[in-house]
Coordinates of C-alpha atoms in Angstrom, one line a residue:
Chain A
X1 CA 105.8 125.7 105.2
X2 CA 104.9 122.4 103.7
X3 CA 106.5 119.5 105.7
X4 CA 108.2 116.5 104.0
X5 CA 105.4 114.2 105.2
X6 CA 102.7 116.6 103.8
X7 CA 104.4 116.6 100.4
X8 CA 104.4 112.7 100.6
X9 CA 100.6 112.7 101.6
X10 CA 99.9 114.9 98.6
X11 CA 101.7 112.6 96.3
X12 CA 100.1 109.5 97.7
X13 CA 96.7 111.1 97.5
X14 CA 97.2 112.1 93.9
X15 CA 98.3 108.7 93.0
X16 CA 94.9 107.3 94.2
X17 CA 93.4 108.7 90.9
X18 CA 95.0 106.0 89.1
X19 CA 92.2 103.8 90.3
X20 CA 90.0 105.8 87.9
X21 CA 92.0 105.2 84.8
X22 CA 90.5 102.3 82.8
X23 CA 92.3 100.1 80.5
X24 CA 91.4 98.0 77.5
X25 CA 91.8 94.6 79.3
X26 CA 88.9 93.4 81.3
X27 CA 89.5 91.9 84.8
X28 CA 89.5 88.0 85.1
X29 CA 85.8 87.5 85.0
X30 CA 85.2 90.0 82.1
X31 CA 82.7 91.9 84.3
X32 CA 84.5 95.4 84.0
X33 CA 87.6 97.0 82.6
X34 CA 90.7 96.7 84.7
X35 CA 92.0 99.9 86.1
X36 CA 95.6 101.2 86.1
X37 CA 96.0 100.9 89.8
X38 CA 95.1 97.4 90.2
X39 CA 97.0 96.6 87.0
X40 CA 100.2 98.1 88.6
X41 CA 99.6 95.8 91.8
X42 CA 99.4 92.8 89.4
X43 CA 102.6 93.7 87.7
X44 CA 104.5 94.1 91.0
X45 CA 103.1 90.7 92.0
X46 CA 104.4 89.3 88.7
X47 CA 107.8 90.6 89.2
X48 CA 107.9 89.0 92.8
X49 CA 106.6 85.6 91.5
X50 CA 108.6 85.4 88.3
X51 CA 111.7 86.5 89.8
X52 CA 113.4 83.3 88.7
X53 CA 112.7 84.0 85.2
X54 CA 114.9 87.3 85.2
X55 CA 117.9 87.5 83.4
X56 CA 121.4 88.6 84.4
X57 CA 121.6 91.8 86.1
X58 CA 117.9 92.3 87.1
X59 CA 117.3 93.8 90.4
X60 CA 113.9 92.4 91.5
X61 CA 113.2 94.9 94.3
X62 CA 114.0 97.8 91.9
X63 CA 111.8 96.1 89.2
X64 CA 108.8 96.0 91.8
X65 CA 109.4 99.6 92.6
X66 CA 109.4 100.6 88.9
X67 CA 106.2 98.7 88.3
X68 CA 104.5 100.4 91.3
X69 CA 105.1 103.7 89.6
X70 CA 105.2 102.9 85.8
X71 CA 101.5 103.9 84.9
X72 CA 101.2 107.2 87.2
X73 CA 101.5 109.4 84.2
X74 CA 98.1 107.9 83.0
X75 CA 96.5 110.1 85.7
X76 CA 97.0 113.0 83.2
X77 CA 97.4 111.1 80.0
X78 CA 95.2 108.1 80.2
X79 CA 95.9 104.5 79.0
X80 CA 96.5 104.0 75.1
X81 CA 95.5 100.5 74.3
X82 CA 98.2 98.7 72.6
X83 CA 95.9 97.3 69.9
X84 CA 94.3 100.6 69.1
X85 CA 95.2 102.7 66.1
X86 CA 97.5 100.0 64.6
X87 CA 99.6 100.2 67.8
X88 CA 101.2 103.3 66.6
X89 CA 99.9 105.6 69.1
X90 CA 102.3 104.1 71.8
X91 CA 105.2 105.8 70.3
X92 CA 103.8 109.0 69.0
X93 CA 106.1 112.1 70.0
X94 CA 103.0 113.9 71.3
X95 CA 102.1 111.1 73.6
X96 CA 105.8 110.7 74.9
X97 CA 106.0 114.4 75.7
X98 CA 102.6 114.5 77.4
X99 CA 103.8 111.6 79.5
X100 CA 107.1 113.3 80.3
X101 CA 105.2 116.3 81.5
X102 CA 102.8 114.3 83.6
X103 CA 105.9 112.7 85.3
X104 CA 107.3 116.0 86.1
X105 CA 104.2 117.2 87.6
X106 CA 103.3 114.0 89.7
X107 CA 106.8 113.2 91.0
X108 CA 107.3 117.0 91.6
X109 CA 104.6 116.7 94.5
X110 CA 107.2 114.7 96.5
X111 CA 110.2 116.3 98.5
X112 CA 112.7 117.1 95.9
X113 CA 115.2 114.4 96.6
X114 CA 112.6 111.7 96.5
X115 CA 110.9 113.2 93.5
X116 CA 114.2 113.0 91.6
X117 CA 114.6 109.6 92.5
X118 CA 111.4 108.2 91.6
X119 CA 111.3 110.2 88.4
X120 CA 114.7 108.7 87.4
X121 CA 113.2 105.2 88.2
X122 CA 110.1 105.9 85.8
X123 CA 112.6 107.3 83.0
X124 CA 114.6 104.0 83.4
X125 CA 111.6 102.0 82.8
X126 CA 110.5 104.0 79.8
X127 CA 114.0 103.9 78.2
X128 CA 113.7 100.1 78.3
X129 CA 117.6 99.5 78.3
X130 CA 118.7 98.4 81.6
X131 CA 118.1 94.6 82.4
X132 CA 115.7 95.6 85.2
X133 CA 113.6 97.8 82.9
X134 CA 113.5 95.2 80.1
X135 CA 112.4 92.6 82.6
X136 CA 109.6 95.1 84.0
X137 CA 108.5 96.1 80.4
X138 CA 108.2 92.4 79.6
X139 CA 106.0 91.7 82.4
X140 CA 104.0 94.6 81.5
X141 CA 103.4 93.0 78.2
X142 CA 102.7 89.5 79.7
X143 CA 99.8 90.2 82.2
X144 CA 97.4 91.6 79.9
X145 CA 97.7 88.6 77.4
X146 CA 97.0 86.1 80.4
X147 CA 94.2 88.4 81.5
X148 CA 92.6 88.6 78.0
X149 CA 92.8 84.8 77.8
X150 CA 91.2 84.3 81.0
X151 CA 88.4 86.8 80.4
X152 CA 87.7 84.9 77.1
X153 CA 89.3 87.2 74.7
X154 CA 88.9 90.7 76.2
X155 CA 90.6 93.4 74.0
X156 CA 91.5 91.0 71.3
X157 CA 87.9 90.6 70.4
X158 CA 87.3 94.4 70.6
X159 CA 90.3 95.1 68.4
X160 CA 89.9 92.1 66.1
X161 CA 93.4 91.0 67.0
X162 CA 95.2 88.3 65.1
X163 CA 98.2 86.1 66.4
X164 CA 100.8 87.7 64.1
X165 CA 99.7 91.2 65.2
X166 CA 100.0 89.9 68.8
X167 CA 103.4 88.5 68.2
X168 CA 104.6 91.6 66.6
X169 CA 103.3 94.1 69.0
X170 CA 103.5 92.1 72.2
X171 CA 105.2 88.8 71.8
X172 CA 108.5 90.2 70.8
X173 CA 108.5 92.5 73.6
X174 CA 107.9 89.8 76.2
X175 CA 110.4 87.5 74.4
X176 CA 113.1 90.3 74.9
X177 CA 113.1 89.9 78.6
X178 CA 111.4 86.7 79.2
X179 CA 111.9 84.3 76.5
X180 CA 110.8 81.3 78.5
X181 CA 107.5 82.9 79.6
X182 CA 106.5 83.9 76.0
X183 CA 107.0 80.4 74.8
X184 CA 104.6 79.3 77.6
X185 CA 102.2 82.1 77.0
X186 CA 102.2 81.6 73.3
X187 CA 101.3 77.8 73.8
X188 CA 98.4 78.9 76.1
X189 CA 96.8 81.3 73.7
X190 CA 97.3 79.5 70.4
X191 CA 94.0 77.6 70.6
X192 CA 92.1 80.8 71.1
X193 CA 93.4 82.4 67.9
X194 CA 93.3 78.9 66.0
X195 CA 89.6 78.5 66.9
X196 CA 88.9 81.9 65.5
X197 CA 91.1 81.3 62.3
X198 CA 93.2 84.3 63.3
X199 CA 96.5 82.7 62.7
Chain B
X1 CA 103.6 67.2 84.7
X2 CA 102.9 70.6 85.8
X3 CA 106.0 72.9 85.2
X4 CA 107.1 75.6 87.6
X5 CA 106.1 78.3 85.3
X6 CA 102.7 76.8 85.1
X7 CA 102.2 76.9 88.8
X8 CA 103.3 80.3 88.9
X9 CA 100.7 81.3 86.3
X10 CA 98.0 79.5 88.1
X11 CA 98.8 81.5 91.3
X12 CA 98.9 84.9 89.4
X13 CA 95.6 84.2 87.8
X14 CA 94.1 83.3 91.1
X15 CA 95.4 86.5 92.6
X16 CA 93.5 88.5 89.9
X17 CA 90.3 87.6 91.9
X18 CA 91.4 90.0 94.6
X19 CA 90.2 92.7 92.3
X20 CA 86.6 91.6 92.9
X21 CA 86.8 91.8 96.6
X22 CA 85.3 95.1 97.8
X23 CA 86.3 97.1 100.8
X24 CA 84.3 99.5 103.1
X25 CA 86.5 102.5 102.0
X26 CA 85.5 104.4 98.9
X27 CA 88.1 105.4 96.3
X28 CA 89.4 108.9 96.1
X29 CA 86.2 110.5 94.6
X30 CA 83.7 108.4 96.6
X31 CA 82.4 107.1 93.2
X32 CA 82.6 103.3 94.4
X33 CA 84.2 101.0 96.9
X34 CA 87.8 100.4 96.8
X35 CA 88.8 96.9 96.0
X36 CA 91.5 94.8 97.7
X37 CA 93.7 94.6 94.7
X38 CA 94.2 98.2 94.1
X39 CA 94.3 98.8 97.8
X40 CA 97.3 96.6 97.9
X41 CA 98.9 98.7 95.1
X42 CA 98.3 101.7 97.4
X43 CA 100.0 100.1 100.3
X44 CA 103.0 99.1 98.4
X45 CA 103.4 102.7 97.2
X46 CA 102.9 104.0 100.7
X47 CA 105.9 101.7 101.9
X48 CA 108.1 103.0 99.1
X49 CA 107.1 106.7 99.6
X50 CA 107.1 106.7 103.5
X51 CA 110.3 104.7 103.8
X52 CA 112.0 107.4 105.7
X53 CA 109.5 107.1 108.4
X54 CA 110.4 103.6 109.1
X55 CA 112.0 102.7 112.3
X56 CA 115.1 100.7 113.0
X57 CA 115.3 97.4 111.6
X58 CA 112.6 97.7 108.8
X59 CA 113.4 96.2 105.4
X60 CA 111.5 98.4 102.9
X61 CA 111.7 95.9 100.0
X62 CA 110.4 93.2 102.3
X63 CA 107.6 95.4 103.6
X64 CA 106.6 96.1 99.9
X65 CA 106.6 92.4 99.2
X66 CA 104.5 91.7 102.3
X67 CA 101.9 94.4 101.4
X68 CA 101.5 93.0 97.9
X69 CA 100.6 89.9 99.4
X70 CA 98.9 90.7 102.7
X71 CA 95.2 90.7 101.4
X72 CA 95.3 87.6 99.1
X73 CA 93.5 85.4 101.8
X74 CA 90.5 87.7 101.0
X75 CA 89.8 85.9 97.9
X76 CA 88.4 83.2 100.1
X77 CA 87.4 85.1 103.1
X78 CA 86.4 88.6 102.0
X79 CA 87.3 91.9 103.7
X80 CA 86.0 92.4 107.2
X81 CA 85.6 96.2 107.7
X82 CA 87.5 97.3 110.9
X83 CA 84.6 99.6 112.0
X84 CA 81.8 96.9 111.6
X85 CA 80.7 94.7 114.6
X86 CA 82.4 96.7 117.3
X87 CA 85.8 96.2 115.5
X88 CA 85.8 92.7 117.2
X89 CA 85.5 90.6 114.0
X90 CA 89.1 91.2 113.1
X91 CA 90.3 89.1 115.8
X92 CA 87.8 86.3 116.0
X93 CA 89.3 82.9 116.0
X94 CA 87.1 81.6 113.2
X95 CA 88.2 84.3 111.0
X96 CA 91.8 83.7 111.8
X97 CA 91.5 80.1 111.0
X98 CA 89.8 80.8 107.8
X99 CA 92.4 83.2 106.8
X100 CA 95.1 80.6 107.6
X101 CA 93.2 78.0 105.5
X102 CA 93.1 80.5 102.7
X103 CA 96.7 81.3 102.7
X104 CA 97.5 77.5 102.6
X105 CA 95.3 77.0 99.6
X106 CA 96.5 80.1 97.7
X107 CA 100.2 80.0 98.3
X108 CA 100.0 76.3 97.7
X109 CA 99.4 77.0 94.1
X110 CA 103.0 78.0 93.8
X111 CA 106.2 75.7 93.4
X112 CA 106.8 74.3 96.9
X113 CA 109.7 76.3 97.8
X114 CA 108.4 79.5 96.6
X115 CA 104.9 79.0 98.2
X116 CA 106.6 78.4 101.6
X117 CA 108.5 81.5 101.3
X118 CA 105.3 83.8 100.6
X119 CA 103.3 81.9 103.0
X120 CA 106.1 82.8 105.8
X121 CA 106.0 86.4 104.6
X122 CA 102.3 86.4 105.0
X123 CA 102.5 84.8 108.4
X124 CA 105.2 87.4 109.4
X125 CA 102.9 90.4 108.6
X126 CA 99.9 88.7 110.5
X127 CA 102.0 88.1 113.6
X128 CA 102.8 91.8 113.5
X129 CA 106.0 91.4 115.6
X130 CA 108.9 92.2 113.4
X131 CA 109.9 95.7 112.8
X132 CA 109.1 95.3 109.0
X133 CA 105.6 93.7 109.9
X134 CA 104.7 96.5 112.3
X135 CA 105.8 99.1 109.7
X136 CA 103.5 97.2 107.1
X137 CA 100.6 96.8 109.4
X138 CA 100.8 100.6 110.3
X139 CA 100.7 101.5 106.7
X140 CA 97.7 99.3 106.2
X141 CA 95.9 101.3 108.9
X142 CA 96.9 104.8 107.5
X143 CA 95.8 104.5 104.0
X144 CA 92.1 104.0 104.6
X145 CA 92.1 107.0 107.0
X146 CA 93.6 109.4 104.4
X147 CA 91.2 107.8 101.8
X148 CA 88.0 108.1 103.9
X149 CA 89.0 111.8 104.6
X150 CA 89.6 112.5 100.8
X151 CA 86.3 111.0 100.0
X152 CA 84.5 113.1 102.5
X153 CA 84.0 110.5 105.3
X154 CA 83.6 107.2 103.5
X155 CA 83.2 104.4 106.0
X156 CA 83.1 106.7 109.0
X157 CA 79.8 107.8 107.8
X158 CA 78.5 104.3 107.2
X159 CA 79.5 103.1 110.6
X160 CA 79.0 106.4 112.4
X161 CA 82.6 106.3 113.7
X162 CA 83.7 108.7 116.4
X163 CA 87.3 110.2 116.9
X164 CA 87.8 108.1 120.0
X165 CA 86.7 105.0 118.3
X166 CA 89.2 105.7 115.5
X167 CA 91.9 106.3 118.0
X168 CA 91.5 103.2 119.8
X169 CA 90.9 100.9 116.8
X170 CA 93.2 102.5 114.2
X171 CA 95.2 105.2 115.6
X172 CA 97.0 103.1 118.2
X173 CA 97.9 100.8 115.6
X174 CA 99.3 103.4 113.2
X175 CA 101.3 105.0 116.1
X176 CA 103.0 101.7 116.9
X177 CA 104.9 101.7 113.7
X178 CA 104.4 105.3 112.6
X179 CA 104.1 107.8 115.5
X180 CA 104.9 110.9 113.4
X181 CA 102.6 109.8 110.7
X182 CA 99.7 109.3 113.1
X183 CA 100.5 112.7 114.5
X184 CA 100.0 114.3 111.1
X185 CA 97.1 112.2 110.2
X186 CA 95.2 112.9 113.4
X187 CA 95.6 116.8 112.8
X188 CA 94.2 116.3 109.3
X189 CA 91.2 114.3 110.3
X190 CA 90.4 116.3 113.5
X191 CA 88.2 119.1 111.8
X192 CA 86.2 116.4 110.2
X193 CA 85.1 114.9 113.6
X194 CA 84.8 118.2 115.3
X195 CA 82.6 119.5 112.7
X196 CA 80.2 116.5 113.3
X197 CA 80.6 116.6 117.2
X198 CA 82.1 113.2 117.2
X199 CA 85.0 114.1 119.5

């Protein structure tokens, strides 16, 4: 019989694979792509530090948990860059179905009660309706923008991104949960796009 | 004048550097060393998943926050492998002083009230006295053991570690906060050390 602890170890060891999933955004010094494990750490830290930006009804501890888990499905599905393929791939039904199946598999490694609880947390994040999920999703859009800027352009270079594109695909989503943060981030990135005549 | 948000961005961008600090433990497939950023993510996930192993008085949300922050000082000081130099380097006064100075610098980037709060959280972790800190420290010792085993030996090979050494340096610390976890982990690693006659 598999004990509760052995099921938890199996899940935690499976989760380690997220460190091998690479993203479009480079790390701070541009030396290599960020992976989804360390990205998840950054986001949890963002939620902790930017807690005072959270709107009414946001549960910060719940947001942190959500962000620790939010990318685990990429172990099966990989990361789909937001600026690739016109930004459409993110909402493709096939991708959503593959992510849902991955979530069932991965959270299914846990003891049943715990797996159901964490699956529900991931589903809440994906649905992006509760104040906590909107806050978490907004952070998930914020960190890559600051990281791209820090790395000198990052995936904006690779995908030839303009400011209007970024505003439509990313800025609107940041502004939904974190309007003041988007204002500040927009002011920071404006010179980069202006210098390249991508306004 | 630097706004509160700008101070928070400065801290979050500084924290990104933790992704460039490498550890002795390899990632799951042995392909490269783990970095301290993704390690911090793993530990926060361990706290979330192994919450039902926590003893009386442990605050899981606080443990998660502590683990998100616990290695930030390594941006200045680097990671000191527990199996290097007879295990003594971890407690050397010079290292402790350097870590304390790093914590002052890094948390000092934040708004004053927030910096003081997170510095206190890091100090609580380091002091290893409260039930929450003991739980968090025990997790910090658990994850590298499971990861080394998963990677086929990892830093145990590099430092020629024996089971009695591991029990003294690591096992005793895991057992302090997570006795049942250490029992299960010990049973898992025993065959690896037995096969190499390192009992």
